[in-house]
Amino acid sequence: MRLTKILKGLAVSLAVVIGVSALNLDAQAFNTVDTAMVSASSSSCVIVGDNVVYTADFNKAVSSDDGKIYLYELKTYEYGIADGLSPIASVSTAPHVQITFPLNYTEGVSRLYNKFVLAVKRNGVITLINDAQYITNPEVLAINPKPRKERPAKALQHDNVANISLDGSGIALPIGSQHAVFTITDRNVPVADKSANGPDSHMVKNNPVVAYMLNAADEDGVRGLIADMTAYAMNTDIQDFVIGNEVNERCWNYMAWTDWDMYMNKYIQAFRVCYTAIKSVNPNARVYISLDQVWNKNPQGNDYYEYIDGDEFMSRFNTIMKKNGNIDWDLSIHPYPNPLYYAKFWDLSGLANGAMFKSQVDNNQVITFQNLSVITNLLTQPSYFNKEGMVRDIIIGEIGLGSNAGVENQAAAICASWAAFEMNPYITQYMYLEVDVNGFFPTMYGKARECYDAMGTPNEGIYMDWALKHIGINNWSQVIR
């Protein structure tokens, strides 16, 4: 069955890549932006040897006061060209532009984490004519690439994940795991984004603040992230990194004072810094975003500040990433049952609001293991492919099935969730989390443990047959799509 998954994945990965229209999110008021010119441009920025090669193509004539196009260098947290900033290069106006400049990687003033944008002077005013571009191939800088190790398809999360608290020290943190999840627990550290335009008038109401947004909003934050990520990737055997936890939820990435446009830009800045630092050390590492199970609830009122739907997050994230230079991000999903604590998904009649919970899954408002295809159908669209035109790696980075409805129902649900994993050709790993908290009991005992241990072994079929009978169905397609 695993071979079938791989072959199916390759078939879609070889499809033709098409583009998506990009949103203009990089401009600030102190620059003029020629939005028509930006829409008519395509750009790239890559390392070649010791240099950076920046190219841009325009499908309409470029006009300027002096017949010149200027290339400006910006920090990741800068969104416009400040008064007095000098360009790093200039060329004559033309439909095709190529500019080569030194990376300065070995001189201690590397441009690796910066972005670059083209502008012209019109009536004496600096006018941006394309989207700012980041360097998209930091992996070429790795001196001693670490070969990837084969991962087990099934694992307990604590066996494969190190939950990391970044303290800004740059010290390599616990080693020996397969994955790393980064969280912030102290709002005073430089890697926690505390920037605010006003008071926290929209506090997280349903959950305590557990972690803060990673900070790439100032020089201290960027330097802290670079130091931590570089040291960690260099000094550990970990090969997969999850940047943030359930990043469509604010309690895990606290920044309640702003709207989702700013939130997305802040997270993407931090993600790019982490990605670039990790990949420049270990080109074979994978760097993931993490989503919870909320997919299309269309939050209203105060819920707007609690979470953003997963489908909207993915659309925004992918669009902004491609606009500023596509990189090979991957996706970790958490397809818990709905409601979270009740594993008997096939019969919610014993629950208050059971019909509502069922409807949320049936209508894809919430993603569980029952409807994983909703996510993979999205990620297999060519507009979501990685730089090589392949489907991105998708893992079940966290799942747990509670024993609240009884151990046998928990056991049957474990079999069902594993069946959903095996039926989907694009999910590459299943990671189970045993953490009993707040009335939710996913720790496995008895039949539940037997079923989990059997999944992926020659004894799997025995337990799968038992689970089908227990649920009262003939095949998994009756409850999984």
Short mmCIF file of C-alpha atoms in Angstrom, two decimals:
data_model
loop_
_atom_site.label_atom_id
_atom_site.label_comp_id
_atom_site.label_asym_id
_atom_site.label_seq_id
_atom_site.Cartn_x
_atom_site.Cartn_y
_atom_site.Cartn_z
CA MET A 1 0.00 0.00 0.00
CA ARG A 2 2.90 2.36 0.69
CA LEU A 3 4.22 1.79 -2.86
CA THR A 4 0.79 2.68 -4.24
CA LYS A 5 0.89 5.92 -2.27
CA ILE A 6 4.30 6.81 -3.69
CA LEU A 7 3.32 6.06 -7.30
CA LYS A 8 0.12 8.06 -7.03
CA GLY A 9 2.04 10.98 -5.57
CA LEU A 10 4.57 10.93 -8.41
CA ALA A 11 1.82 10.97 -11.02
CA VAL A 12 0.44 14.28 -9.77
CA SER A 13 3.88 15.73 -9.03
CA LEU A 14 4.80 15.53 -12.72
CA ALA A 15 1.91 17.76 -13.76
CA VAL A 16 2.55 21.14 -15.38
CA VAL A 17 2.97 24.09 -13.04
CA ILE A 18 0.79 27.15 -13.57
CA GLY A 19 0.98 30.46 -11.74
CA VAL A 20 -1.45 32.33 -9.53
CA SER A 21 -2.07 36.04 -9.41
CA ALA A 22 -0.18 37.69 -6.56
CA LEU A 23 -1.43 40.25 -4.08
CA ASN A 24 0.52 43.47 -3.69
CA LEU A 25 1.24 43.40 0.06
CA ASP A 26 4.76 44.85 0.14
CA ALA A 27 4.11 48.54 -0.38
CA GLN A 28 4.00 51.26 2.24
CA ALA A 29 2.79 54.83 1.89
CA PHE A 30 6.21 56.46 1.43
CA ASN A 31 6.70 54.85 -2.00
CA THR A 32 4.57 54.95 -5.10
CA VAL A 33 3.72 51.57 -6.58
CA ASP A 34 2.95 51.00 -10.24
CA THR A 35 0.50 48.14 -9.68
CA ALA A 36 0.02 47.57 -13.41
CA MET A 37 3.77 47.20 -13.86
CA VAL A 38 4.02 44.89 -10.86
CA SER A 39 1.31 42.68 -12.36
CA ALA A 40 3.19 42.65 -15.66
CA SER A 41 6.44 41.45 -14.07
CA SER A 42 8.04 38.17 -13.05
CA SER A 43 11.20 38.05 -10.97
CA SER A 44 13.67 35.73 -9.31
CA CYS A 45 16.66 35.97 -6.99
CA VAL A 46 19.15 33.11 -6.65
CA ILE A 47 22.68 32.46 -5.46
CA VAL A 48 25.20 31.57 -8.16
CA GLY A 49 28.66 30.99 -6.81
CA ASP A 50 29.61 33.91 -4.58
CA ASN A 51 27.04 36.19 -6.17
CA VAL A 52 23.32 36.81 -6.30
CA VAL A 53 21.66 36.90 -9.70
CA TYR A 54 18.48 38.96 -9.82
CA THR A 55 16.31 38.75 -12.92
CA ALA A 56 13.07 40.43 -13.86
CA ASP A 57 10.94 40.37 -16.98
CA PHE A 58 8.26 42.88 -17.93
CA ASN A 59 5.62 42.40 -20.59
CA LYS A 60 5.14 46.15 -21.02
CA ALA A 61 7.50 49.07 -21.50
CA VAL A 62 9.27 50.42 -18.43
CA SER A 63 9.27 54.20 -18.26
CA SER A 64 11.40 56.41 -16.00
CA ASP A 65 12.73 59.96 -15.71
CA ASP A 66 16.31 59.01 -16.42
CA GLY A 67 16.04 55.76 -18.39
CA LYS A 68 17.26 53.76 -15.40
CA ILE A 69 15.94 50.89 -13.25
CA TYR A 70 17.33 50.79 -9.72
CA LEU A 71 17.76 47.74 -7.47
CA TYR A 72 17.22 48.35 -3.75
CA GLU A 73 18.04 46.08 -0.81
CA LEU A 74 15.60 45.89 2.13
CA LYS A 75 15.56 44.06 5.44
CA THR A 76 12.91 41.39 5.83
CA TYR A 77 10.88 43.72 8.08
CA GLU A 78 11.10 46.71 5.71
CA TYR A 79 8.27 47.28 3.24
CA GLY A 80 9.33 50.35 1.33
CA ILE A 81 12.35 52.37 0.24
CA ALA A 82 13.21 54.90 2.93
CA ASP A 83 14.28 58.43 2.07
CA GLY A 84 18.00 58.57 1.40
CA LEU A 85 18.45 54.83 0.81
CA SER A 86 20.93 54.28 -2.01
CA PRO A 87 20.35 51.56 -4.62
CA ILE A 88 22.87 48.75 -4.83
CA ALA A 89 22.79 48.68 -8.64
CA SER A 90 21.17 50.26 -11.68
CA VAL A 91 20.61 49.27 -15.31
CA SER A 92 19.03 50.83 -18.35
CA THR A 93 15.28 50.35 -18.75
CA ALA A 94 14.54 47.17 -20.71
CA PRO A 95 11.93 44.40 -20.80
CA HIS A 96 14.51 41.95 -19.41
CA VAL A 97 16.70 42.88 -16.46
CA GLN A 98 19.54 40.86 -14.98
CA ILE A 99 21.70 42.22 -12.18
CA THR A 100 24.55 40.35 -10.49
CA PHE A 101 25.90 41.51 -7.14
CA PRO A 102 28.01 39.92 -4.36
CA LEU A 103 26.30 37.87 -1.66
CA ASN A 104 29.00 38.78 0.87
CA TYR A 105 28.25 35.53 2.65
CA THR A 106 31.78 35.02 3.99
CA GLU A 107 32.29 38.66 4.98
CA GLY A 108 29.91 38.71 7.94
CA VAL A 109 27.45 41.06 6.25
CA SER A 110 25.52 38.47 4.27
CA ARG A 111 22.55 39.55 2.19
CA LEU A 112 21.06 36.08 2.57
CA TYR A 113 18.07 37.18 4.68
CA ASN A 114 17.28 40.41 2.84
CA LYS A 115 14.92 41.09 -0.05
CA PHE A 116 15.43 43.07 -3.23
CA VAL A 117 13.09 45.22 -5.28
CA LEU A 118 13.25 47.24 -8.50
CA ALA A 119 12.16 50.85 -8.78
CA VAL A 120 12.26 53.78 -11.19
CA LYS A 121 12.12 57.54 -10.75
CA ARG A 122 8.98 59.18 -12.11
CA ASN A 123 8.53 62.88 -11.63
CA GLY A 124 11.27 62.61 -9.06
CA VAL A 125 9.38 60.02 -7.00
CA ILE A 126 10.67 56.49 -6.34
CA THR A 127 8.15 54.07 -7.86
CA LEU A 128 8.25 50.32 -7.23
CA ILE A 129 7.75 48.25 -10.37
CA ASN A 130 7.91 44.64 -9.15
CA ASP A 131 7.39 42.52 -6.04
CA ALA A 132 10.33 42.33 -3.65
CA GLN A 133 12.23 39.06 -4.02
CA TYR A 134 14.04 36.94 -1.47
CA ILE A 135 16.88 34.55 -2.28
CA THR A 136 15.18 31.21 -2.87
CA ASN A 137 18.08 28.73 -2.91
CA PRO A 138 19.93 29.06 0.43
CA GLU A 139 20.59 25.32 0.32
CA VAL A 140 23.51 25.84 -2.11
CA LEU A 141 25.51 27.32 0.77
CA ALA A 142 25.59 24.11 2.83
CA ILE A 143 29.16 22.85 3.14
CA ASN A 144 28.50 19.40 4.63
CA PRO A 145 24.96 18.34 3.66
CA LYS A 146 23.39 15.77 5.94
CA PRO A 147 21.81 12.84 4.08
CA ARG A 148 18.16 12.26 4.88
CA LYS A 149 17.29 9.28 6.99
CA GLU A 150 14.21 7.22 6.26
CA ARG A 151 11.44 8.07 8.70
CA PRO A 152 9.01 5.56 10.16
CA ALA A 153 5.55 5.98 8.70
CA LYS A 154 4.06 5.71 12.18
CA ALA A 155 5.46 7.17 15.38
CA LEU A 156 4.52 8.53 18.77
CA GLN A 157 5.09 12.25 18.68
CA HIS A 158 7.30 12.37 21.76
CA ASP A 159 9.61 9.86 20.07
CA ASN A 160 10.06 12.03 16.99
CA VAL A 161 9.49 15.59 18.16
CA ALA A 162 11.53 17.89 20.35
CA ASN A 163 9.38 20.74 21.66
CA ILE A 164 11.79 23.63 21.64
CA SER A 165 11.60 26.87 23.62
CA LEU A 166 13.72 29.47 21.88
CA ASP A 167 15.60 31.69 24.31
CA GLY A 168 17.60 33.73 21.82
CA SER A 169 20.89 32.29 23.04
CA GLY A 170 21.76 30.50 19.83
CA ILE A 171 22.62 27.42 21.84
CA ALA A 172 21.74 24.12 20.18
CA LEU A 173 18.80 22.64 22.05
CA PRO A 174 17.87 18.94 22.62
CA ILE A 175 19.14 16.62 19.93
CA GLY A 176 18.43 13.13 18.66
CA SER A 177 14.85 13.52 17.48
CA GLN A 178 13.37 13.33 14.01
CA HIS A 179 11.35 16.54 14.20
CA ALA A 180 11.49 19.84 16.02
CA VAL A 181 8.61 22.08 17.00
CA PHE A 182 9.48 25.62 17.98
CA THR A 183 7.43 27.54 20.53
CA ILE A 184 7.94 30.67 22.57
CA THR A 185 7.09 30.67 26.25
CA ASP A 186 8.64 33.95 27.40
CA ARG A 187 7.44 37.22 25.89
CA ASN A 188 10.69 38.94 26.97
CA VAL A 189 12.99 37.03 24.66
CA PRO A 190 14.04 38.71 21.41
CA VAL A 191 12.56 35.95 19.28
CA ALA A 192 9.07 36.68 20.61
CA ASP A 193 7.28 39.35 18.58
CA LYS A 194 5.80 41.85 21.02
CA SER A 195 5.36 44.70 18.53
CA ALA A 196 2.00 46.41 18.84
CA ASN A 197 0.20 49.39 17.40
CA GLY A 198 -2.06 49.52 20.43
CA PRO A 199 -3.22 47.59 23.48
CA ASP A 200 -4.31 43.97 23.32
CA SER A 201 -7.97 44.85 22.89
CA HIS A 202 -8.81 41.45 21.45
CA MET A 203 -7.47 38.98 23.99
CA VAL A 204 -7.61 35.27 23.27
CA LYS A 205 -10.76 34.28 25.12
CA ASN A 206 -11.01 30.50 24.85
CA ASN A 207 -7.43 29.48 25.61
CA PRO A 208 -4.57 30.86 27.66
CA VAL A 209 -1.73 32.44 25.73
CA VAL A 210 0.68 29.57 25.31
CA ALA A 211 3.20 30.94 22.83
CA TYR A 212 4.07 34.14 21.03
CA MET A 213 4.67 34.97 17.40
CA LEU A 214 8.26 34.44 16.33
CA ASN A 215 9.91 37.80 15.87
CA ALA A 216 11.36 38.84 12.53
CA ALA A 217 9.99 42.37 12.95
CA ASP A 218 13.27 44.00 14.01
CA GLU A 219 17.00 43.45 13.79
CA ASP A 220 17.32 41.82 17.22
CA GLY A 221 14.57 39.33 16.43
CA VAL A 222 16.03 38.41 13.06
CA ARG A 223 19.50 37.94 14.50
CA GLY A 224 18.09 35.83 17.33
CA LEU A 225 16.20 33.55 14.96
CA ILE A 226 19.21 33.19 12.66
CA ALA A 227 21.47 32.29 15.58
CA ASP A 228 19.04 29.76 17.05
CA MET A 229 18.08 28.09 13.80
CA THR A 230 21.61 27.95 12.41
CA ALA A 231 23.07 26.50 15.60
CA TYR A 232 20.27 24.03 16.01
CA ALA A 233 20.33 22.77 12.41
CA MET A 234 24.09 22.50 12.53
CA ASN A 235 24.39 20.64 15.82
CA THR A 236 21.51 18.18 15.77
CA ASP A 237 20.41 15.10 13.89
CA ILE A 238 16.92 16.55 13.53
CA GLN A 239 15.98 16.74 9.89
CA ASP A 240 12.45 18.16 9.99
CA PHE A 241 11.40 21.44 11.56
CA VAL A 242 7.91 22.76 12.29
CA ILE A 243 7.94 26.54 12.63
CA GLY A 244 5.21 27.53 15.05
CA ASN A 245 2.28 25.42 16.22
CA GLU A 246 -1.17 25.55 14.61
CA VAL A 247 -0.31 28.91 13.12
CA ASN A 248 -3.89 29.69 12.11
CA GLU A 249 -4.70 29.94 15.86
CA ARG A 250 -3.65 33.04 17.81
CA CYS A 251 -3.24 31.45 21.24
CA TRP A 252 -0.22 29.52 19.94
CA ASN A 253 1.21 32.50 18.02
CA TYR A 254 0.01 35.39 20.10
CA MET A 255 -0.47 38.68 18.27
CA ALA A 256 -4.04 39.63 19.07
CA TRP A 257 -3.72 43.32 18.45
CA THR A 258 -3.69 43.25 14.67
CA ASP A 259 -5.63 41.99 11.66
CA TRP A 260 -4.81 38.88 9.68
CA ASP A 261 -2.98 40.75 6.90
CA MET A 262 -0.35 41.92 9.36
CA TYR A 263 -0.35 38.59 11.19
CA MET A 264 0.32 36.69 7.97
CA ASN A 265 3.15 39.01 6.98
CA LYS A 266 4.72 38.71 10.43
CA TYR A 267 4.59 34.91 10.41
CA ILE A 268 5.85 34.63 6.83
CA GLN A 269 8.80 36.91 7.64
CA ALA A 270 9.74 34.70 10.57
CA PHE A 271 9.18 31.52 8.57
CA ARG A 272 11.49 32.69 5.79
CA VAL A 273 14.25 33.59 8.24
CA CYS A 274 14.00 30.17 9.92
CA TYR A 275 13.75 28.33 6.60
CA THR A 276 16.76 30.14 5.15
CA ALA A 277 18.90 29.54 8.23
CA ILE A 278 18.01 25.84 8.38
CA LYS A 279 18.39 25.17 4.67
CA SER A 280 21.73 26.99 4.44
CA VAL A 281 23.09 24.43 6.91
CA ASN A 282 21.09 21.31 6.01
CA PRO A 283 19.70 21.40 2.45
CA ASN A 284 17.93 18.09 3.00
CA ALA A 285 15.92 19.35 5.96
CA ARG A 286 12.18 19.90 5.59
CA VAL A 287 10.55 22.96 7.07
CA TYR A 288 6.82 22.81 7.86
CA ILE A 289 3.96 25.09 8.67
CA SER A 290 1.42 23.66 11.11
CA LEU A 291 -2.37 23.92 10.89
CA ASP A 292 -5.07 22.81 13.29
CA GLN A 293 -8.32 21.26 12.08
CA VAL A 294 -10.45 24.39 11.54
CA TRP A 295 -10.85 24.66 7.78
CA ASN A 296 -13.86 26.70 6.64
CA LYS A 297 -15.91 28.01 9.57
CA ASN A 298 -15.94 31.62 8.39
CA PRO A 299 -15.32 33.20 11.83
CA GLN A 300 -17.39 36.25 12.67
CA GLY A 301 -17.27 38.95 15.34
CA ASN A 302 -14.72 38.38 18.11
CA ASP A 303 -13.91 34.96 16.63
CA TYR A 304 -12.07 36.89 13.92
CA TYR A 305 -9.23 37.44 16.39
CA GLU A 306 -9.19 33.81 17.55
CA TYR A 307 -8.37 31.98 14.35
CA ILE A 308 -8.31 32.13 10.59
CA ASP A 309 -9.77 29.28 8.54
CA GLY A 310 -7.18 26.81 7.32
CA ASP A 311 -8.23 27.17 3.69
CA GLU A 312 -7.84 30.96 3.86
CA PHE A 313 -4.51 30.67 5.65
CA MET A 314 -3.20 28.32 2.97
CA SER A 315 -4.36 30.61 0.16
CA ARG A 316 -2.79 33.69 1.72
CA PHE A 317 0.41 31.91 2.70
CA ASN A 318 0.94 30.35 -0.72
CA THR A 319 0.16 33.56 -2.58
CA ILE A 320 2.55 35.71 -0.55
CA MET A 321 5.29 33.08 -0.67
CA LYS A 322 5.10 32.80 -4.44
CA LYS A 323 4.92 36.56 -4.87
CA ASN A 324 8.22 37.09 -3.03
CA GLY A 325 10.00 33.92 -4.20
CA ASN A 326 8.73 30.36 -3.96
CA ILE A 327 10.51 28.09 -1.48
CA ASP A 328 10.03 24.46 -0.48
CA TRP A 329 7.83 24.79 2.61
CA ASP A 330 5.87 21.70 3.67
CA LEU A 331 2.70 21.11 5.70
CA SER A 332 1.98 19.46 9.05
CA ILE A 333 -1.71 18.94 9.86
CA HIS A 334 -3.59 17.98 13.06
CA PRO A 335 -6.75 16.10 11.99
CA TYR A 336 -8.27 15.32 15.39
CA PRO A 337 -11.87 14.05 15.59
CA ASN A 338 -14.73 16.53 15.93
CA PRO A 339 -15.38 17.17 18.75
CA LEU A 340 -11.81 16.76 19.89
CA TYR A 341 -12.43 14.45 22.85
CA TYR A 342 -14.98 12.07 21.24
CA ALA A 343 -13.42 9.29 19.18
CA LYS A 344 -16.70 7.54 18.29
CA PHE A 345 -16.99 9.60 15.11
CA TRP A 346 -19.39 7.21 13.36
CA ASP A 347 -22.14 7.78 15.92
CA LEU A 348 -22.48 11.18 17.59
CA SER A 349 -26.10 10.62 18.60
CA GLY A 350 -25.13 10.36 22.25
CA LEU A 351 -23.66 13.87 22.25
CA ALA A 352 -25.36 17.19 22.75
CA ASN A 353 -24.94 19.03 19.43
CA GLY A 354 -23.83 15.78 17.80
CA ALA A 355 -25.64 16.68 14.59
CA MET A 356 -23.79 19.99 14.45
CA PHE A 357 -20.39 18.31 14.89
CA LYS A 358 -21.21 15.82 12.13
CA SER A 359 -22.38 18.59 9.83
CA GLN A 360 -19.13 20.50 10.34
CA VAL A 361 -17.16 17.52 9.05
CA ASP A 362 -19.62 16.71 6.26
CA ASN A 363 -19.38 20.29 5.03
CA ASN A 364 -15.60 20.53 5.45
CA GLN A 365 -15.79 23.25 8.05
CA VAL A 366 -13.47 21.07 10.13
CA ILE A 367 -10.81 18.64 8.91
CA THR A 368 -10.55 15.28 10.65
CA PHE A 369 -8.98 12.06 9.44
CA GLN A 370 -12.37 11.39 7.80
CA ASN A 371 -11.92 14.11 5.15
CA LEU A 372 -8.15 14.45 4.73
CA SER A 373 -8.66 14.50 0.97
CA VAL A 374 -9.88 18.09 1.26
CA ILE A 375 -6.37 19.22 2.16
CA THR A 376 -4.52 16.97 -0.24
CA ASN A 377 -6.87 17.93 -3.10
CA LEU A 378 -5.76 21.52 -2.48
CA LEU A 379 -2.04 20.78 -2.21
CA THR A 380 -2.08 18.71 -5.41
CA GLN A 381 -3.20 21.72 -7.43
CA PRO A 382 -0.24 22.94 -9.51
CA SER A 383 -0.46 26.43 -7.99
CA TYR A 384 0.65 24.89 -4.69
CA PHE A 385 3.59 22.86 -6.02
CA ASN A 386 7.11 23.43 -4.71
CA LYS A 387 10.03 24.86 -6.69
CA GLU A 388 10.59 21.57 -8.51
CA GLY A 389 6.94 21.25 -9.52
CA MET A 390 6.27 18.51 -6.98
CA VAL A 391 3.57 18.05 -4.37
CA ARG A 392 4.83 19.31 -1.03
CA ASP A 393 5.40 16.89 1.84
CA ILE A 394 2.29 16.56 4.00
CA ILE A 395 2.39 14.86 7.37
CA ILE A 396 -0.07 14.17 10.16
CA GLY A 397 2.15 15.93 12.66
CA GLU A 398 -0.26 15.42 15.55
CA ILE A 399 -3.33 13.31 16.16
CA GLY A 400 -4.90 11.77 19.24
CA LEU A 401 -8.05 9.71 19.78
CA GLY A 402 -9.60 9.94 23.23
CA SER A 403 -10.88 7.08 25.36
CA ASN A 404 -13.75 9.26 26.63
CA ALA A 405 -16.27 7.13 24.71
CA GLY A 406 -14.61 3.87 25.80
CA VAL A 407 -11.38 2.08 24.98
CA GLU A 408 -12.89 -0.11 22.25
CA ASN A 409 -14.27 2.94 20.45
CA GLN A 410 -10.88 4.58 20.82
CA ALA A 411 -9.27 1.46 19.33
CA ALA A 412 -11.67 1.40 16.37
CA ALA A 413 -11.03 5.10 15.73
CA ILE A 414 -7.27 4.48 15.75
CA CYS A 415 -7.76 1.85 13.05
CA ALA A 416 -9.95 4.23 11.07
CA SER A 417 -7.44 7.07 11.30
CA TRP A 418 -4.65 4.75 10.15
CA ALA A 419 -6.84 3.58 7.26
CA ALA A 420 -7.37 7.24 6.28
CA PHE A 421 -3.61 7.74 6.34
CA GLU A 422 -2.96 4.70 4.16
CA MET A 423 -5.76 5.55 1.73
CA ASN A 424 -4.34 9.00 1.04
CA PRO A 425 -1.33 8.87 -1.30
CA TYR A 426 0.06 12.25 -0.25
CA ILE A 427 0.32 11.91 3.54
CA THR A 428 3.77 10.58 4.36
CA GLN A 429 3.76 10.23 8.15
CA TYR A 430 1.36 9.58 11.02
CA MET A 431 2.39 10.91 14.44
CA TYR A 432 0.24 10.10 17.47
CA LEU A 433 0.30 12.33 20.55
CA GLU A 434 -0.41 10.83 23.98
CA VAL A 435 -1.09 13.79 26.24
CA ASP A 436 -4.06 13.59 28.63
CA VAL A 437 -5.22 17.15 29.30
CA ASN A 438 -8.40 19.10 30.08
CA GLY A 439 -10.70 16.08 30.05
CA PHE A 440 -9.19 14.65 26.85
CA PHE A 441 -7.60 11.20 27.23
CA PRO A 442 -5.74 10.03 24.08
CA THR A 443 -3.26 7.84 25.97
CA MET A 444 -3.63 4.27 24.71
CA TYR A 445 -4.27 1.21 26.88
CA GLY A 446 -5.55 -2.31 26.23
CA LYS A 447 -7.28 -2.74 22.86
CA ALA A 448 -6.32 0.76 21.77
CA ARG A 449 -2.64 0.02 22.29
CA GLU A 450 -2.96 -3.34 20.54
CA CYS A 451 -4.51 -1.69 17.49
CA TYR A 452 -1.92 1.08 17.33
CA ASP A 453 0.97 -1.39 17.65
CA ALA A 454 -0.48 -3.55 14.86
CA MET A 455 -0.87 -0.77 12.31
CA GLY A 456 1.71 -1.07 9.56
CA THR A 457 2.60 -4.65 10.55
CA PRO A 458 1.53 -8.04 9.11
CA ASN A 459 -1.12 -8.20 11.86
CA GLU A 460 -2.81 -5.00 10.71
CA GLY A 461 -5.55 -6.81 8.78
CA ILE A 462 -6.80 -8.67 11.86
CA TYR A 463 -7.43 -5.43 13.73
CA MET A 464 -8.78 -3.63 10.70
CA ASP A 465 -11.40 -6.37 10.23
CA TRP A 466 -12.31 -6.12 13.88
CA ALA A 467 -12.66 -2.33 13.66
CA LEU A 468 -14.90 -2.50 10.57
CA LYS A 469 -17.22 -4.89 12.38
CA HIS A 470 -17.17 -2.79 15.54
CA ILE A 471 -18.13 0.34 13.62
CA GLY A 472 -20.69 -1.59 11.57
CA ILE A 473 -19.41 -0.97 8.04
CA ASN A 474 -18.06 -3.11 5.21
CA ASN A 475 -15.25 -0.86 4.00
CA TRP A 476 -13.53 2.32 5.05
CA SER A 477 -14.87 4.40 2.16
CA GLN A 478 -18.20 4.43 3.99
CA VAL A 479 -16.76 6.74 6.63
CA ILE A 480 -13.58 8.13 5.03
CA ARG A 481 -13.22 10.26 1.93
#
